[in-house]
Coordinates of C-alpha atoms and ligand atoms in Angstrom, one line a residue:
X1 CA 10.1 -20.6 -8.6
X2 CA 8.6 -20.4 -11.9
X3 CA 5.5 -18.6 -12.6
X4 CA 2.9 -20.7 -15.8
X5 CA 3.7 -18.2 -18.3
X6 CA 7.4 -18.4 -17.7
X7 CA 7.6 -21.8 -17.5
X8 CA 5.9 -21.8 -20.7
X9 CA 8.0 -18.9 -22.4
X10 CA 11.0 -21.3 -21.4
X11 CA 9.5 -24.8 -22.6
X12 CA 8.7 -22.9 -25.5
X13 CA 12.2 -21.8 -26.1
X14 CA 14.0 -25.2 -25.5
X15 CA 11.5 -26.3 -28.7
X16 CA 12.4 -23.3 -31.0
X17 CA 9.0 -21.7 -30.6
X18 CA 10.6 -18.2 -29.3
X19 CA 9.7 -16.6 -32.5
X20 CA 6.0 -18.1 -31.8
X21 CA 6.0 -16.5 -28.4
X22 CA 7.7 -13.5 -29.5
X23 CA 4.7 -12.6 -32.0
X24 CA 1.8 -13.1 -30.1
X25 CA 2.1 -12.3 -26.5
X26 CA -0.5 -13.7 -24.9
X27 CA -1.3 -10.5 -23.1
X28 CA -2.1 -8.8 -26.7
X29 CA -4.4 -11.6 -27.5
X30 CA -7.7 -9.8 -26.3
X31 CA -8.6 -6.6 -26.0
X32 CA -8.7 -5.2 -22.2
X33 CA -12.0 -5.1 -21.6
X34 CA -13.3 -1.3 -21.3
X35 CA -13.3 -0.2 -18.0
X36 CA -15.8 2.5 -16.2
X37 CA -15.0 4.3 -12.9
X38 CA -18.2 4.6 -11.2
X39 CA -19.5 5.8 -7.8
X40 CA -21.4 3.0 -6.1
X41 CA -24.0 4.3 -3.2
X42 CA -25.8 2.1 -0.9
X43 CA -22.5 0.1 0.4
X44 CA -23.3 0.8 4.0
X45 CA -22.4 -2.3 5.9
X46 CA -18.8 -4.1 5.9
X47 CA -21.0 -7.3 4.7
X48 CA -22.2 -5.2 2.0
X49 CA -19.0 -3.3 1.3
X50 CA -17.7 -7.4 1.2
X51 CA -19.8 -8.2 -1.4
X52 CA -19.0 -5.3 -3.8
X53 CA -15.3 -6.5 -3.3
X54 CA -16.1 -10.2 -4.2
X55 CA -17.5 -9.0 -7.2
X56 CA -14.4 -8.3 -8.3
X57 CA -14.3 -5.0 -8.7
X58 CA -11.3 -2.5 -8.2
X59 CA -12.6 -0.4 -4.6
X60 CA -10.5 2.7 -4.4
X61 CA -11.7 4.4 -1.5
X62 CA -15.0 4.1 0.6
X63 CA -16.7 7.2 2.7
X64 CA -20.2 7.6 4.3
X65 CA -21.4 4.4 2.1
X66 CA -20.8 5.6 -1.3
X67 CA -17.6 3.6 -2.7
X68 CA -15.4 4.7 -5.9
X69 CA -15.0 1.7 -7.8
X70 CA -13.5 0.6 -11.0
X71 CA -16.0 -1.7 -12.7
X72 CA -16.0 -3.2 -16.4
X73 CA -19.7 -2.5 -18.1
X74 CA -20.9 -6.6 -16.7
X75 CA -19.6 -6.2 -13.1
X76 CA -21.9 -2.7 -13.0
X77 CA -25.2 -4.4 -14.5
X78 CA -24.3 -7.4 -11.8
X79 CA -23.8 -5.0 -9.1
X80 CA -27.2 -3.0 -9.8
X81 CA -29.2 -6.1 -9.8
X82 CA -27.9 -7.0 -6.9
X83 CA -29.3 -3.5 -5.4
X84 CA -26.9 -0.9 -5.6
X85 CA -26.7 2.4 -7.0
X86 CA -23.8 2.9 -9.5
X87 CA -23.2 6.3 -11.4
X88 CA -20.9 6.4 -14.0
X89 CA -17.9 8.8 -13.7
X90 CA -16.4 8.4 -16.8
X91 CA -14.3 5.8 -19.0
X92 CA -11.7 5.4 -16.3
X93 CA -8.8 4.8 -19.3
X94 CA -10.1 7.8 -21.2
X95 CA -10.0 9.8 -17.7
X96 CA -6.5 8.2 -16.9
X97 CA -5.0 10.0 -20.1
X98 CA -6.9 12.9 -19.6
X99 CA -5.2 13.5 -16.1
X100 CA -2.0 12.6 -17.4
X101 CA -1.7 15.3 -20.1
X102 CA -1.6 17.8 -17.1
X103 CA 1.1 21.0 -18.1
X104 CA 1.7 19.3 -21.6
X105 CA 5.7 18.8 -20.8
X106 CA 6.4 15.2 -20.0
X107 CA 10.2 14.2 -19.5
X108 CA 11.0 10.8 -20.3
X109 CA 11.0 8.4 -16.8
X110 CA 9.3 10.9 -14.8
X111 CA 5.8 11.4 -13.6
X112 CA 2.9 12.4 -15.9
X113 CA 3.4 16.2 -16.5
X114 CA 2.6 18.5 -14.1
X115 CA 2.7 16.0 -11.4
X116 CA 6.8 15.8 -11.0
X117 CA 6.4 16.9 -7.4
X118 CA 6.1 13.3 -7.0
X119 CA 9.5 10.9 -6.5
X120 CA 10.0 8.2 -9.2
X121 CA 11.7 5.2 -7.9
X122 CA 15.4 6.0 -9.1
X123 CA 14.2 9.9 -7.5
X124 CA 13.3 8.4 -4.2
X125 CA 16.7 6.1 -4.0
X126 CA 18.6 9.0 -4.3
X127 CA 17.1 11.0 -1.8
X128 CA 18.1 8.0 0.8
X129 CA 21.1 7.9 -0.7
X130 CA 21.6 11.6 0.4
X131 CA 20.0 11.2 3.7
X132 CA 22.7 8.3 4.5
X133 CA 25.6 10.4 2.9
X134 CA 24.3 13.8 4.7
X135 CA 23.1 11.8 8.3
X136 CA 25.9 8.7 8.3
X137 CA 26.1 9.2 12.0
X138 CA 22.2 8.3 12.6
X139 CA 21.3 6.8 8.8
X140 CA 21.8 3.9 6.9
X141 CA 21.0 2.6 3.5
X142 CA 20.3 -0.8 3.0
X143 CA 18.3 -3.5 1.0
X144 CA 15.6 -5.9 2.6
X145 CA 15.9 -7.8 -1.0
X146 CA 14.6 -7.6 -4.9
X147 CA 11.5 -6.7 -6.9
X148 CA 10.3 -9.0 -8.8
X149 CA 12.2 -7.3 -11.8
X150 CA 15.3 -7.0 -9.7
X151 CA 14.9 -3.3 -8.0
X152 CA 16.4 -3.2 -4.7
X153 CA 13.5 -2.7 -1.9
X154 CA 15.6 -0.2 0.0
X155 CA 15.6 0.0 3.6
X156 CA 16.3 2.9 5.3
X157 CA 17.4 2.9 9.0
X158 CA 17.4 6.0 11.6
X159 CA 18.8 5.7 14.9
X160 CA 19.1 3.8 17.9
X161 CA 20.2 0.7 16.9
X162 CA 19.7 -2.8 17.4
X163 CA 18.9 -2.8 21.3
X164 CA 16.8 0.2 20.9
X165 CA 12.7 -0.5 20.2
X166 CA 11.5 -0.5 16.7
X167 CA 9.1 1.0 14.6
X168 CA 8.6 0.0 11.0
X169 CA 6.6 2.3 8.4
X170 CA 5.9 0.6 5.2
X171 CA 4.8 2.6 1.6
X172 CA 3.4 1.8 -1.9
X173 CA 2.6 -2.0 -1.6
X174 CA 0.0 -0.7 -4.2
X175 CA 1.2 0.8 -6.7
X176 CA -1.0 3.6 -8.0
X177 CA -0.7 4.9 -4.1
X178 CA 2.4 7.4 -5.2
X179 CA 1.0 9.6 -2.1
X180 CA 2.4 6.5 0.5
X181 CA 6.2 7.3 -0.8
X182 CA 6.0 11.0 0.0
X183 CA 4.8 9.9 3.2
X184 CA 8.0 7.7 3.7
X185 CA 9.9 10.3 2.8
X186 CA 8.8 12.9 4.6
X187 CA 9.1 10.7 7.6
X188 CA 13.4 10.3 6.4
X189 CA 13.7 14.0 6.1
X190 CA 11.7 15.0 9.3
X191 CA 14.1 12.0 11.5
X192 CA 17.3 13.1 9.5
X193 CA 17.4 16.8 8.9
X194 CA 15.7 17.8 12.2
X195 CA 17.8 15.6 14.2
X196 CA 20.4 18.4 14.9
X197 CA 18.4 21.1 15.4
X198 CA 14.8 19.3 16.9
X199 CA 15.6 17.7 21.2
X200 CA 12.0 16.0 20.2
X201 CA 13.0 14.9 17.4
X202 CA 16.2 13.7 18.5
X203 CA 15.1 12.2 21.4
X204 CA 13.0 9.9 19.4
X205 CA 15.5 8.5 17.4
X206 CA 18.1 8.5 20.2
X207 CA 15.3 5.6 22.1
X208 CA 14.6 4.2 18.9
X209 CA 15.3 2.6 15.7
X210 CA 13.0 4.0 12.6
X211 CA 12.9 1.5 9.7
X212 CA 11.3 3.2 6.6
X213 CA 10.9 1.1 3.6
X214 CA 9.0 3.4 1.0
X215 CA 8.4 1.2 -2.1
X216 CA 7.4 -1.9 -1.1
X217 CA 6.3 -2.4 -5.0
X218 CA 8.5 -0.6 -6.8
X219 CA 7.9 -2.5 -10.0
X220 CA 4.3 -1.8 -9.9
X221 CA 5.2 1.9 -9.2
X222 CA 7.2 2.1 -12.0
X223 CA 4.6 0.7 -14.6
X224 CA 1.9 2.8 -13.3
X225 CA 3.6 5.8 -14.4
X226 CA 5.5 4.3 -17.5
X227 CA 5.1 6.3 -20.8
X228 CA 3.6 9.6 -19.8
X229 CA 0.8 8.2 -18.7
X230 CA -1.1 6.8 -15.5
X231 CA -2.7 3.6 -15.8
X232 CA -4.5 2.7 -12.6
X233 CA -1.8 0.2 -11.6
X234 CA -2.6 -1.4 -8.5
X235 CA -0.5 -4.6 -8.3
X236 CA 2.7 -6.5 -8.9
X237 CA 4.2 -7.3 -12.1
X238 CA 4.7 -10.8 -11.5
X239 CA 2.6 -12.6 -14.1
X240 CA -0.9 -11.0 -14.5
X241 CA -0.1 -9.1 -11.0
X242 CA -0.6 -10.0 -7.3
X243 CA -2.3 -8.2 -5.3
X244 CA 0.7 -7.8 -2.3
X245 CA -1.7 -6.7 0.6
X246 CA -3.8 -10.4 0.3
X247 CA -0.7 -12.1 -0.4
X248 CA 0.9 -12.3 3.8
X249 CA 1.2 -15.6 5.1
X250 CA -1.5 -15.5 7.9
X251 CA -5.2 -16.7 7.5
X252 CA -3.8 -16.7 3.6
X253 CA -7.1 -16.4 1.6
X254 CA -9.0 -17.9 4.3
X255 CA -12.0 -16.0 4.9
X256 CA -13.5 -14.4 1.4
X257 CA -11.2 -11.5 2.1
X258 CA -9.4 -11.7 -1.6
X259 CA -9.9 -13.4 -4.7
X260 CA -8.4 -16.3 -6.2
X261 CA -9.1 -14.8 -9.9
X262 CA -5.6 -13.8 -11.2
X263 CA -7.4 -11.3 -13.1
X264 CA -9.2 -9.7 -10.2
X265 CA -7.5 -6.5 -8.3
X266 CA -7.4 -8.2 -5.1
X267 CA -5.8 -11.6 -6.2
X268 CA -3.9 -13.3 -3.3
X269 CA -1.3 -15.1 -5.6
X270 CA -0.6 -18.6 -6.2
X271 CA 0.2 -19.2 -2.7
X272 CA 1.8 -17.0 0.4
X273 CA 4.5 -14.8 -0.2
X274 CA 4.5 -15.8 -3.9
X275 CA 5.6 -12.3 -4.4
X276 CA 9.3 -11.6 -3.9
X277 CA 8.1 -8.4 -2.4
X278 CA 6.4 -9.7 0.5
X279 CA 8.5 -12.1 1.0
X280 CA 11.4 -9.9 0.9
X281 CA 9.8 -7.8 3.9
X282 CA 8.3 -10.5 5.7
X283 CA 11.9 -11.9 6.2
X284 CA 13.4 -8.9 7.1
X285 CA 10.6 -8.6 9.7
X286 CA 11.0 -12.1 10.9
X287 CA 14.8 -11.4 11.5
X288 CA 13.6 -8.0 14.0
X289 CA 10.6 -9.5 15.8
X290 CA 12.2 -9.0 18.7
X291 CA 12.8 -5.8 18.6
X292 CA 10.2 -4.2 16.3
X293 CA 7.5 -3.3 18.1
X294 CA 4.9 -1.0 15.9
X295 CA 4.4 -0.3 12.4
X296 CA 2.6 2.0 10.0
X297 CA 1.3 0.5 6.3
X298 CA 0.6 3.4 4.8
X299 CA -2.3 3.4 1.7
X300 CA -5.0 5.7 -0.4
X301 CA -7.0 6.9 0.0
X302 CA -10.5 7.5 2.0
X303 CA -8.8 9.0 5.6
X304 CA -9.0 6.4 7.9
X305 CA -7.0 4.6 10.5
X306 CA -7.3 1.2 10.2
X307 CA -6.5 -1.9 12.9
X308 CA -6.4 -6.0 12.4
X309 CA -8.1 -8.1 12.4
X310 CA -9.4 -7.6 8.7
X311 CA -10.2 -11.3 8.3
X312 CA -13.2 -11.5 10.4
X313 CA -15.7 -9.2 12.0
X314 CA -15.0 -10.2 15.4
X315 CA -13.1 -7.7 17.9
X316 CA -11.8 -10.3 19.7
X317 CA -10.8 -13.9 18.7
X318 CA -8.1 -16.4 18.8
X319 CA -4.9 -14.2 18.7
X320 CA -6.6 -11.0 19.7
X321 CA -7.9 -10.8 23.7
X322 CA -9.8 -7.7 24.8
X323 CA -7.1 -6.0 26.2
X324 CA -4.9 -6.3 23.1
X325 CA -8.2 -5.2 21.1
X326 CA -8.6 -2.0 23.7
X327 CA -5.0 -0.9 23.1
X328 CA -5.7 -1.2 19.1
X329 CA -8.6 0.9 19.4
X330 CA -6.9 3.3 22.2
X331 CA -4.2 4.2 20.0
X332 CA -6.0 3.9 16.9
X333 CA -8.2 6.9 18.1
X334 CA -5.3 9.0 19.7
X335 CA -4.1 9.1 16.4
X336 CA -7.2 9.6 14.6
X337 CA -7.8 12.2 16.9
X338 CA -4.5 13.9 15.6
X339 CA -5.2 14.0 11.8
X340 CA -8.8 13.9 11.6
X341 CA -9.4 10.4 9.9
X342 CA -12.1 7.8 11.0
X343 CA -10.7 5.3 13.2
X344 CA -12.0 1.7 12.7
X345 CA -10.9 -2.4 12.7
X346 CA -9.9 -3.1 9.4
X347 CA -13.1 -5.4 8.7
X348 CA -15.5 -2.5 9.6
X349 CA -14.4 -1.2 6.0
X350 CA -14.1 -5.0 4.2
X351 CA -13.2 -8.3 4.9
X352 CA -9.5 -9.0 4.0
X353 CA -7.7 -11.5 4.3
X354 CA -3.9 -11.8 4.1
X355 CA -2.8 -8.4 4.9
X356 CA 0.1 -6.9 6.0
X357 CA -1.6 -6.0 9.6
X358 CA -3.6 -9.1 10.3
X359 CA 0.4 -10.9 9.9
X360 CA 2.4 -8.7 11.5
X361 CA 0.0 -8.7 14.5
X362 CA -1.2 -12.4 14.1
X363 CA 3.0 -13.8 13.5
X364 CA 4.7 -11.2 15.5
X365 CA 2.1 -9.3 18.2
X366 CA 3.6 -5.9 16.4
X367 CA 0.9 -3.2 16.9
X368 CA 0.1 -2.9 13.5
X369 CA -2.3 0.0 11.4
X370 CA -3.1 1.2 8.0
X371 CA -3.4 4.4 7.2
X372 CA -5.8 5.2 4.4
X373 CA -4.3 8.6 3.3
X374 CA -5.8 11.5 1.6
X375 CA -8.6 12.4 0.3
X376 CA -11.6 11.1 2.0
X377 CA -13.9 11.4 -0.6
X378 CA -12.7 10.1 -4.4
X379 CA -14.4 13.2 -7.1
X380 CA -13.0 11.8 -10.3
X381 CA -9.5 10.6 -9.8
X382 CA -8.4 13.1 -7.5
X383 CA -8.3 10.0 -5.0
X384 CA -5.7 7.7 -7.1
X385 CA -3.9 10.6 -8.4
X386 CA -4.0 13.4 -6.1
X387 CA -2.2 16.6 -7.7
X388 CA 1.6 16.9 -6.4
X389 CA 0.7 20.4 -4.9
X390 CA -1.2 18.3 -1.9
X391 CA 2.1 16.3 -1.0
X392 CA 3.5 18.6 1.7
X393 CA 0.4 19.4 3.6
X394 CA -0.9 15.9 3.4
X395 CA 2.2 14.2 4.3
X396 CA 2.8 17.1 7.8
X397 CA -0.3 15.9 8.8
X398 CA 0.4 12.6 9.7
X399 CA 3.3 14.5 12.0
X400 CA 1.8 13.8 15.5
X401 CA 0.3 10.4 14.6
X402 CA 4.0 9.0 13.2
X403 CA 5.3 10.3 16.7
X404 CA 2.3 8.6 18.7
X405 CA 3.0 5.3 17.1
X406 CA 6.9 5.2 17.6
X407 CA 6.0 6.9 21.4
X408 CA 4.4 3.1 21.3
X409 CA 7.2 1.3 20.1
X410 CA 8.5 0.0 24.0
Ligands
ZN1 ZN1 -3.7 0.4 -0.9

């Protein structure tokens, strides 16, 4: 399957035009238009919350009505006539660098310095490498399939095996959300390294199979962090990016949950699954229906515990009974009530549509949640880039909650 521009870049090439295409990159041709981050008050309804999204606008995080957004200078003068309250943070690019000069020291391929703490993608395949190679009687590394640019989506598998229930936790299908990959890994290292030593611990991987995948967009991941420097990367690299959480195959850009703008932040793709990414996961999901039961997506930030369906505002509808909606909320709250975020359906927040939670539950009937991780409240870019000293605390405290939801893998 051949995006436009590469079908382009190759038409383009069979006519001796390489050096043409070589020399003026199309993605040079106009300047990026400046962008401002800005916090937006007066967002107090999903329908309004809704609106700020179809705006086009970049919404990071969203507490007690006031939303941080990334905005260019037109999208904020369109937003304020339409009612709301936007104050400007700062440049977000010119903030971006500033965060990124952090200690001063930056070593080629790794985070923005003074942030290392957090695990680059070759960083985070070796440690499943080592929990495989340290745990080979309870681990195993695999592959669900490529990136876009060819990195392997790895797969790592705790426990049980195939006749045992499954739980699935999913990281970093946006890009910028390097918090969601500590997450992942803390839940490797907790199910691995505790297993000898932990009878809880080892109890729940003896009744279960964990499948952790923690870069669902590595690619994305990658370039958000390339050069020294953060750049507010939130989604694939295929063509101008694809937003991956719009791009599952149920109620695909049905309801005004996502845009069809491949310029805008939330662009669902040229159709479902156009993404290698998803797709990759989808079919490995497809392949364990049977036996995968729950499943984490885990996201930043704003602290909340999120349940399908995000595609419409009703509780209950065609693929979602009262009883099913009961249990969402049921255990939605248990483990709210175990790491202190708001629990709410998805569509309280937004309308979305093609989501990771809305398919897995809509294909699949796999109890299905986002977490929004840490912090609640943005303050600058403290909520993209939270500094690496808050990994361990925030990632422990999703402890009790990741037991609740594989307790409900049966
Ligand atoms: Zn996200």
């Amino acid at each position: 399957m051949l995006t436009r521009r590469r079908t382009w870049s190759a038409l383009a090439a069979a006519a001796g035009l390489a050096l043409l295409t070589a020399t003026t990159p199309i993605a040079d041709a106009q300047p990026a238009p400046a962008r401002g981050l800005y916090s937006l008050q007066g967002a107090h309804t999903s329908a309004q919350r809704t609106a700020v999204a179809n705006a086009g606008v970049d919404i990071a995080g969203s507490s007690d009505g006031t939303l941080s957004v990334v905005a260019t200078p037109e999208q904020a003068a369109s937003l304020r006539a339409n009612g709301f309250t936007l104050n400007q943070v700062g440049d977000f690019d010119q903030l971006l660098a500033q965060r990124s000069k952090g200690t001063g020291v930056y070593r080629a391929g790794d985070f923005p310095s003074g942030d290392e703490g957090y695990h680059t993608y070759a960083e985070t395949t070796a440690e499943l490498q080592k929990a495989a190679k340290d745990h080979g009687d309870i681990a195993k590394l695999s592959s669900v399939g490529k990136s876009f640019e060819g990195r392997e989506l790895n797969l790592l598998t705790i426990g049980g095996g195939d006749n045992k229930p499954g739980v699935l936790f999913t990281c970093n299908q946006h890009a910028r959300e390097h918090l969601t990959t500590e997450m992942c890994l803390r839940i490797v290292n907790r199910f691995t390294d505790g297993y000898a030593t932990d009878p809880k611990i080892k109890e729940m991987v003896d009744g279960h199979t964990i499948y952790v995948i923690p870069n669902v967009n590595p690619d994305g991941s990658e370039y958000d962090i390339s050069g020294g420097e953060y750049h507010g990367w939130r989604k694939t690299r295929q063509g101008q990016g694809v937003d991956p959480n719009r791009n599952w195959d149920y109620k695909w850009a049905c309801c005004g949950g996502s845009s069809d703008n491949p310029g805008a932040e939330d662009y669902h793709g040229p159709s479902a699954f156009s993404e290698p990414e998803t797709k990759a996961v989808a079919a490995f999901v497809d392949s364990h229906a049977q036996q995968i039961k729950t499943h984490i997506d885990f996201h930043t930030f704003s602290e909340l515990v999120l349940w399908p369906f995000g595609f419409t505002e009703d509780d209950t509808t065609e693929g979602m009974t009262q009883e099913e909606a009961k249990r969402f909320q049921d255990v939605g709250k248990e483990m709210a009530g175990t790491n202190g975020y708001t629990p709410e359906q998805s569509s309280d927040l937004y309308i979305t549509d093609g989501d990771v939670n809305d398919w897995a539950w809509g294909k699949h009937k796999i109890l299905s949640y986002t977490f929004e991780m840490y912090p609640k409240n943005g303050g600058g870019l403290d909520g993209f880039y939270p500094p690496d000293e808050k990994i361990g605390e925030q990632t422990t405290r999703n402890d009790a909650a990741v037991d609740i939801i594989i307790r409900e893998a049966k």
